[in-house]
C-alpha cells in the first residue's frame, strides 16, 4: 500500500476504487448550490454529495423526508454546473425508490438526465436490493448508505448511534458485502461504532466513507454547513467545525446594516 497522492484531473468511480487500493483517503462534502459547489470543487474535494440533508439545511425541514425529486434535481443541476473535478453524487429522496424497482429506476434516470450528475445514493441494505440492481443494470452508478439512515428516523425514533447490538452489526456487514457484490461503487456508513466500520472497510474493496464512523474507513463525509459552523444547534461528537461562519456572517451583515443606517455606505468612491 502506497501513501503517495496521485493527481486526478477528474474523479470517477474507478478513481475511487484506485484510491482505496492505494491507501489514499477520500474526501467528501455536501453542496446544494452553484456557488458552494464551485468552492468545494476548487478546494479539491473528491466527492460532492447533493444530499437530501438539503431538506434540513436549505429548506428548514426537521427531517429529510419532505424534500421532493424535483427539488433534488434543482439542487443537483446547480451544483453540476459548477463542478469540474469532483464526482457528483445525488441522494434519491424518500419515497422515490422504496415502492418498487421500476419507480426507483425512473427516479434515478430523472436525476441523471435532468441534473447531469454522475451517480445516485440511496439508503438501505437487503430491503432495497431490487431497486439498486435495476438502477445498476441501466448503467447508473450507485452508492449505498447504511447505519443511521435518516429517511427511517420515524422507525428508529432517535438519531443515536446504530448497530451497537450484535444482530444489527452482523446485518450491516452482510449488507456491505451484498452492496459490493451487486455492483455499488461505494458505501456511506453513518453513526456506527468505529470498530464495526473498520470491519466493514476491511471486508470489501469498495470505498467505505464514514460520518460518525471513526477513522479506520476509506474516507470521510460531512454536511458542509455543519463543518463551516453555520448551524450552532447541531453538535454531535463526530462533527469538527473548521470555521465559525455563523459568527463571521452575523458580524459582516450587522456591519453592513449599521453602515447603511449611519450613511457610511455608500461613500464617494462607491457611487457614479
Ligand atoms: O444527506 C446527506 O447529507 C447525507 C450525508 C449525511 C452522508 O446523506
Short mmCIF file of C-alpha atoms and ligand atoms in Angstrom, two decimals:
data_model
loop_
_atom_site.label_atom_id
_atom_site.label_comp_id
_atom_site.label_asym_id
_atom_site.label_seq_id
_atom_site.Cartn_x
_atom_site.Cartn_y
_atom_site.Cartn_z
CA UNK A 1 0.00 0.00 0.00
CA UNK A 2 1.46 3.36 -1.05
CA UNK A 3 0.55 6.66 0.60
CA UNK A 4 1.65 8.70 -2.46
CA UNK A 5 -1.11 11.02 -3.62
CA UNK A 6 -1.84 10.88 -7.34
CA UNK A 7 -3.19 13.96 -9.13
CA UNK A 8 -6.54 13.13 -10.65
CA UNK A 9 -7.92 15.62 -13.19
CA UNK A 10 -11.39 14.12 -12.85
CA UNK A 11 -12.74 11.80 -10.15
CA UNK A 12 -14.66 8.77 -11.40
CA UNK A 13 -16.00 5.69 -9.64
CA UNK A 14 -12.89 3.86 -10.91
CA UNK A 15 -10.63 6.52 -9.42
CA UNK A 16 -12.23 5.96 -6.03
CA UNK A 17 -11.53 2.21 -6.16
CA UNK A 18 -7.93 3.00 -7.08
CA UNK A 19 -7.64 5.48 -4.21
CA UNK A 20 -8.79 2.84 -1.72
CA UNK A 21 -6.43 0.25 -3.21
CA UNK A 22 -3.56 2.75 -2.89
CA UNK A 23 -4.47 3.71 0.68
CA UNK A 24 -5.36 7.29 -0.26
CA UNK A 25 -8.21 8.65 1.86
CA UNK A 26 -11.25 10.06 0.07
CA UNK A 27 -12.76 13.44 0.97
CA UNK A 28 -16.47 14.05 0.54
CA UNK A 29 -18.67 17.04 1.42
CA UNK A 30 -22.21 18.09 0.65
CA UNK A 31 -23.16 21.06 -1.53
CA UNK A 32 -26.55 22.20 -2.73
CA UNK A 33 -25.93 25.23 -4.96
CA UNK A 34 -23.71 26.62 -7.72
CA UNK A 35 -21.58 28.93 -5.55
CA UNK A 36 -20.68 26.44 -2.84
CA UNK A 37 -20.42 23.62 -5.41
CA UNK A 38 -17.66 25.57 -7.18
CA UNK A 39 -15.85 26.42 -3.93
CA UNK A 40 -15.93 22.82 -2.70
CA UNK A 41 -14.76 21.50 -6.07
CA UNK A 42 -11.91 24.01 -6.38
CA UNK A 43 -10.78 23.15 -2.84
CA UNK A 44 -10.09 19.63 -4.11
CA UNK A 45 -12.85 17.58 -2.51
CA UNK A 46 -13.15 14.20 -4.27
CA UNK A 47 -16.91 13.56 -3.98
CA UNK A 48 -19.62 16.22 -3.75
CA UNK A 49 -22.84 14.86 -2.32
CA UNK A 50 -26.03 16.69 -3.15
CA UNK A 51 -27.55 15.21 -0.02
CA UNK A 52 -31.20 15.08 0.93
CA UNK A 53 -29.90 16.96 4.00
CA UNK A 54 -30.87 19.89 1.71
CA UNK A 55 -34.28 19.28 3.25
CA UNK A 56 -32.88 20.42 6.63
CA UNK A 57 -30.12 22.79 5.60
CA UNK A 58 -31.69 24.59 2.65
CA UNK A 59 -35.42 24.27 3.32
CA UNK A 60 -35.55 24.22 7.13
CA UNK A 61 -37.47 20.97 7.50
CA UNK A 62 -36.97 18.93 10.67
CA UNK A 63 -36.23 15.72 8.71
CA UNK A 64 -35.04 14.69 5.26
CA UNK A 65 -38.42 13.18 4.37
CA UNK A 66 -40.24 16.15 2.76
CA UNK A 67 -37.75 17.00 0.00
CA UNK A 68 -39.01 16.06 -3.47
CA UNK A 69 -37.33 14.62 -6.55
CA UNK A 70 -37.86 17.92 -8.43
CA UNK A 71 -36.19 19.84 -5.59
CA UNK A 72 -33.23 17.42 -5.52
CA UNK A 73 -32.83 17.82 -9.29
CA UNK A 74 -32.86 21.63 -8.92
CA UNK A 75 -30.10 21.50 -6.28
CA UNK A 76 -28.09 18.88 -8.20
CA UNK A 77 -28.18 20.71 -11.53
CA UNK A 78 -26.99 23.90 -9.80
CA UNK A 79 -24.02 22.03 -8.29
CA UNK A 80 -23.17 20.15 -11.50
CA UNK A 81 -22.88 23.44 -13.43
CA UNK A 82 -20.05 24.49 -11.09
CA UNK A 83 -18.08 21.26 -10.82
CA UNK A 84 -15.04 20.39 -12.96
CA UNK A 85 -13.24 17.68 -10.98
CA UNK A 86 -15.30 16.03 -8.25
CA UNK A 87 -17.67 13.10 -8.66
CA UNK A 88 -21.19 14.44 -8.05
CA UNK A 89 -23.47 12.00 -6.20
CA UNK A 90 -27.14 12.79 -5.62
CA UNK A 91 -29.44 11.33 -2.95
CA UNK A 92 -32.62 9.67 -4.14
CA UNK A 93 -35.16 11.29 -1.82
CA UNK A 94 -37.56 9.43 0.45
CA UNK A 95 -40.46 7.82 -1.40
CA UNK A 96 -38.81 7.69 -4.83
CA UNK A 97 -37.24 4.21 -4.68
CA UNK A 98 -38.81 2.12 -1.92
CA UNK A 99 -42.15 1.20 -3.52
CA UNK A 100 -40.75 -0.83 -6.41
CA UNK A 101 -37.64 -1.13 -8.52
CA UNK A 102 -39.24 0.36 -11.66
CA UNK A 103 -40.06 3.56 -9.82
CA UNK A 104 -36.53 3.57 -8.38
CA UNK A 105 -35.07 3.35 -11.89
CA UNK A 106 -37.37 6.12 -13.19
CA UNK A 107 -36.25 8.37 -10.29
CA UNK A 108 -32.57 7.64 -10.85
CA UNK A 109 -32.91 8.26 -14.60
CA UNK A 110 -34.57 11.63 -13.95
CA UNK A 111 -31.68 12.65 -11.68
CA UNK A 112 -29.03 11.61 -14.20
CA UNK A 113 -30.81 13.13 -17.23
CA UNK A 114 -32.08 16.36 -15.72
CA UNK A 115 -29.17 17.28 -13.44
CA UNK A 116 -26.13 15.87 -15.23
CA UNK A 117 -24.91 14.22 -12.00
CA UNK A 118 -22.59 11.21 -12.08
CA UNK A 119 -24.17 8.80 -9.57
CA UNK A 120 -27.01 8.34 -7.11
CA UNK A 121 -27.02 7.33 -3.45
CA UNK A 122 -29.82 5.59 -1.61
CA UNK A 123 -30.40 4.36 1.91
CA UNK A 124 -30.80 0.75 2.99
CA UNK A 125 -29.50 -2.80 2.50
CA UNK A 126 -31.27 -6.01 1.57
CA UNK A 127 -34.70 -4.30 1.63
CA UNK A 128 -33.78 -2.10 -1.37
CA UNK A 129 -31.60 -4.66 -3.21
CA UNK A 130 -34.04 -5.00 -6.17
CA UNK A 131 -34.16 -1.25 -6.69
CA UNK A 132 -30.38 -0.94 -6.60
CA UNK A 133 -29.91 -3.84 -9.02
CA UNK A 134 -32.34 -2.35 -11.54
CA UNK A 135 -30.64 1.08 -11.37
CA UNK A 136 -27.21 -0.53 -11.78
CA UNK A 137 -28.42 -2.55 -14.80
CA UNK A 138 -29.28 0.75 -16.51
CA UNK A 139 -25.63 1.80 -16.19
CA UNK A 140 -26.16 4.27 -13.34
CA UNK A 141 -23.50 4.12 -10.59
CA UNK A 142 -24.97 3.63 -7.11
CA UNK A 143 -23.57 4.43 -3.67
CA UNK A 144 -25.11 2.66 -0.67
CA UNK A 145 -25.86 4.18 2.74
CA UNK A 146 -26.05 2.01 5.88
CA UNK A 147 -26.07 2.50 9.65
CA UNK A 148 -28.07 5.56 10.65
CA UNK A 149 -30.32 6.15 7.65
CA UNK A 150 -32.15 9.44 8.33
CA UNK A 151 -35.03 8.64 5.96
CA UNK A 152 -36.02 5.93 8.52
CA UNK A 153 -35.96 8.28 11.50
CA UNK A 154 -39.57 7.51 12.44
CA UNK A 155 -38.72 3.78 12.56
CA UNK A 156 -35.60 4.36 14.71
CA UNK A 157 -37.24 7.07 16.84
CA UNK A 158 -33.84 8.70 17.50
CA UNK A 159 -30.66 9.85 15.75
CA UNK A 160 -28.46 7.88 18.16
CA UNK A 161 -25.58 5.52 17.20
CA UNK A 162 -26.77 2.44 15.25
CA UNK A 163 -25.62 -1.19 15.16
CA UNK A 164 -24.33 -1.45 18.73
CA UNK A 165 -26.22 -4.77 19.06
CA UNK A 166 -24.74 -7.91 17.50
CA UNK A 167 -27.70 -8.70 15.23
CA UNK A 168 -27.76 -5.22 13.67
CA UNK A 169 -23.96 -5.19 13.36
CA UNK A 170 -23.99 -8.57 11.56
CA UNK A 171 -26.76 -7.37 9.25
CA UNK A 172 -24.70 -4.26 8.43
CA UNK A 173 -21.68 -6.41 7.48
CA UNK A 174 -23.90 -8.67 5.34
CA UNK A 175 -25.42 -5.63 3.63
CA UNK A 176 -21.95 -4.19 2.99
CA UNK A 177 -20.88 -7.39 1.22
CA UNK A 178 -24.18 -7.58 -0.66
CA UNK A 179 -23.90 -3.96 -1.92
CA UNK A 180 -20.37 -4.66 -3.14
CA UNK A 181 -21.40 -7.93 -4.83
CA UNK A 182 -24.28 -6.41 -6.79
CA UNK A 183 -22.02 -3.57 -8.01
CA UNK A 184 -22.24 -0.45 -5.81
CA UNK A 185 -19.09 1.67 -6.14
CA UNK A 186 -19.02 2.81 -2.51
CA UNK A 187 -20.97 2.96 0.73
CA UNK A 188 -21.61 5.69 3.30
CA UNK A 189 -21.66 4.38 6.88
CA UNK A 190 -23.35 6.81 9.25
CA UNK A 191 -23.05 6.92 13.04
CA UNK A 192 -21.94 3.41 13.93
CA UNK A 193 -19.17 2.16 16.27
CA UNK A 194 -15.75 2.74 14.75
CA UNK A 195 -14.66 -0.91 15.24
CA UNK A 196 -17.63 -2.09 13.18
CA UNK A 197 -16.93 0.48 10.45
CA UNK A 198 -13.30 -0.72 10.37
CA UNK A 199 -14.53 -4.31 9.91
CA UNK A 200 -16.82 -3.23 7.05
CA UNK A 201 -13.98 -1.38 5.32
CA UNK A 202 -11.72 -4.43 5.69
CA UNK A 203 -14.12 -6.92 4.07
CA UNK A 204 -14.66 -5.02 0.83
CA UNK A 205 -12.52 -3.42 -1.91
CA UNK A 206 -15.10 -0.65 -2.49
CA UNK A 207 -14.60 2.60 -0.56
CA UNK A 208 -16.37 2.99 2.77
CA UNK A 209 -17.00 6.65 3.56
CA UNK A 210 -17.79 7.39 7.19
CA UNK A 211 -19.74 10.07 9.01
CA UNK A 212 -19.51 9.43 12.73
CA UNK A 213 -17.92 6.06 11.91
CA UNK A 214 -14.34 6.63 13.11
CA UNK A 215 -11.05 6.89 11.24
CA UNK A 216 -10.47 3.31 10.09
CA UNK A 217 -12.55 3.71 6.95
CA UNK A 218 -11.58 4.88 3.46
CA UNK A 219 -12.84 8.45 3.61
CA UNK A 220 -14.99 10.96 5.46
CA UNK A 221 -18.10 12.96 4.66
CA UNK A 222 -19.63 15.92 6.50
CA UNK A 223 -22.50 18.27 5.80
CA UNK A 224 -20.89 21.49 4.51
CA UNK A 225 -22.97 23.90 6.58
CA UNK A 226 -22.18 21.93 9.77
CA UNK A 227 -18.40 21.88 9.24
CA UNK A 228 -18.40 25.60 8.35
CA UNK A 229 -20.10 26.39 11.66
CA UNK A 230 -23.33 27.72 10.14
CA UNK A 231 -25.56 25.54 12.31
CA UNK A 232 -24.93 26.14 16.03
CA UNK A 233 -27.77 23.86 17.16
CA UNK A 234 -26.22 20.70 15.69
CA UNK A 235 -23.26 19.48 17.79
CA UNK A 236 -22.76 15.71 17.54
CA UNK A 237 -19.46 14.32 18.80
CA UNK A 238 -18.30 13.43 15.28
CA UNK A 239 -18.58 16.98 13.95
CA UNK A 240 -15.44 19.09 13.66
CA UNK A 241 -16.12 22.77 12.93
CA UNK A 242 -13.49 24.34 10.67
CA UNK A 243 -14.94 27.84 10.81
CA UNK A 244 -17.35 29.89 12.89
CA UNK A 245 -19.11 31.13 9.77
CA UNK A 246 -22.30 31.90 11.66
CA UNK A 247 -20.42 34.47 13.76
CA UNK A 248 -18.47 35.85 10.76
CA UNK A 249 -21.66 36.32 8.72
CA UNK A 250 -23.51 37.94 11.63
CA UNK A 251 -20.64 40.37 12.08
CA UNK A 252 -20.42 41.27 8.35
CA UNK A 253 -24.16 41.63 7.82
CA UNK A 254 -24.60 43.59 11.05
CA UNK A 255 -21.81 45.95 9.99
CA UNK A 256 -23.44 46.49 6.56
CA UNK A 257 -26.75 47.33 8.21
CA UNK A 258 -25.05 49.78 10.59
CA UNK A 259 -23.16 51.41 7.67
CA UNK A 260 -26.39 51.89 5.69
CA UNK A 261 -28.15 53.45 8.65
CA UNK A 262 -25.22 55.77 9.53
CA UNK A 263 -24.85 56.86 5.84
CA UNK A 264 -21.30 55.47 5.84
CA UNK A 265 -22.24 53.21 2.88
CA UNK A 266 -22.02 54.04 0.02
CA UNK A 267 -19.20 56.58 0.25
CA UNK A 268 -17.92 58.93 -2.51
CA UNK A 269 -15.86 56.16 -4.16
CA UNK A 270 -18.75 53.71 -4.17
CA UNK A 271 -21.07 55.73 -6.39
CA UNK A 272 -21.25 57.01 -10.00
O1 LIG B 1 -27.89 13.85 3.02
C1 LIG B 1 -26.73 13.87 3.47
O2 LIG B 1 -26.13 14.92 3.70
C2 LIG B 1 -26.08 12.59 3.74
C3 LIG B 1 -24.79 12.62 4.50
C4 LIG B 1 -25.06 12.83 5.92
C5 LIG B 1 -23.99 11.41 4.26
O3 LIG B 1 -26.58 11.58 3.37
#
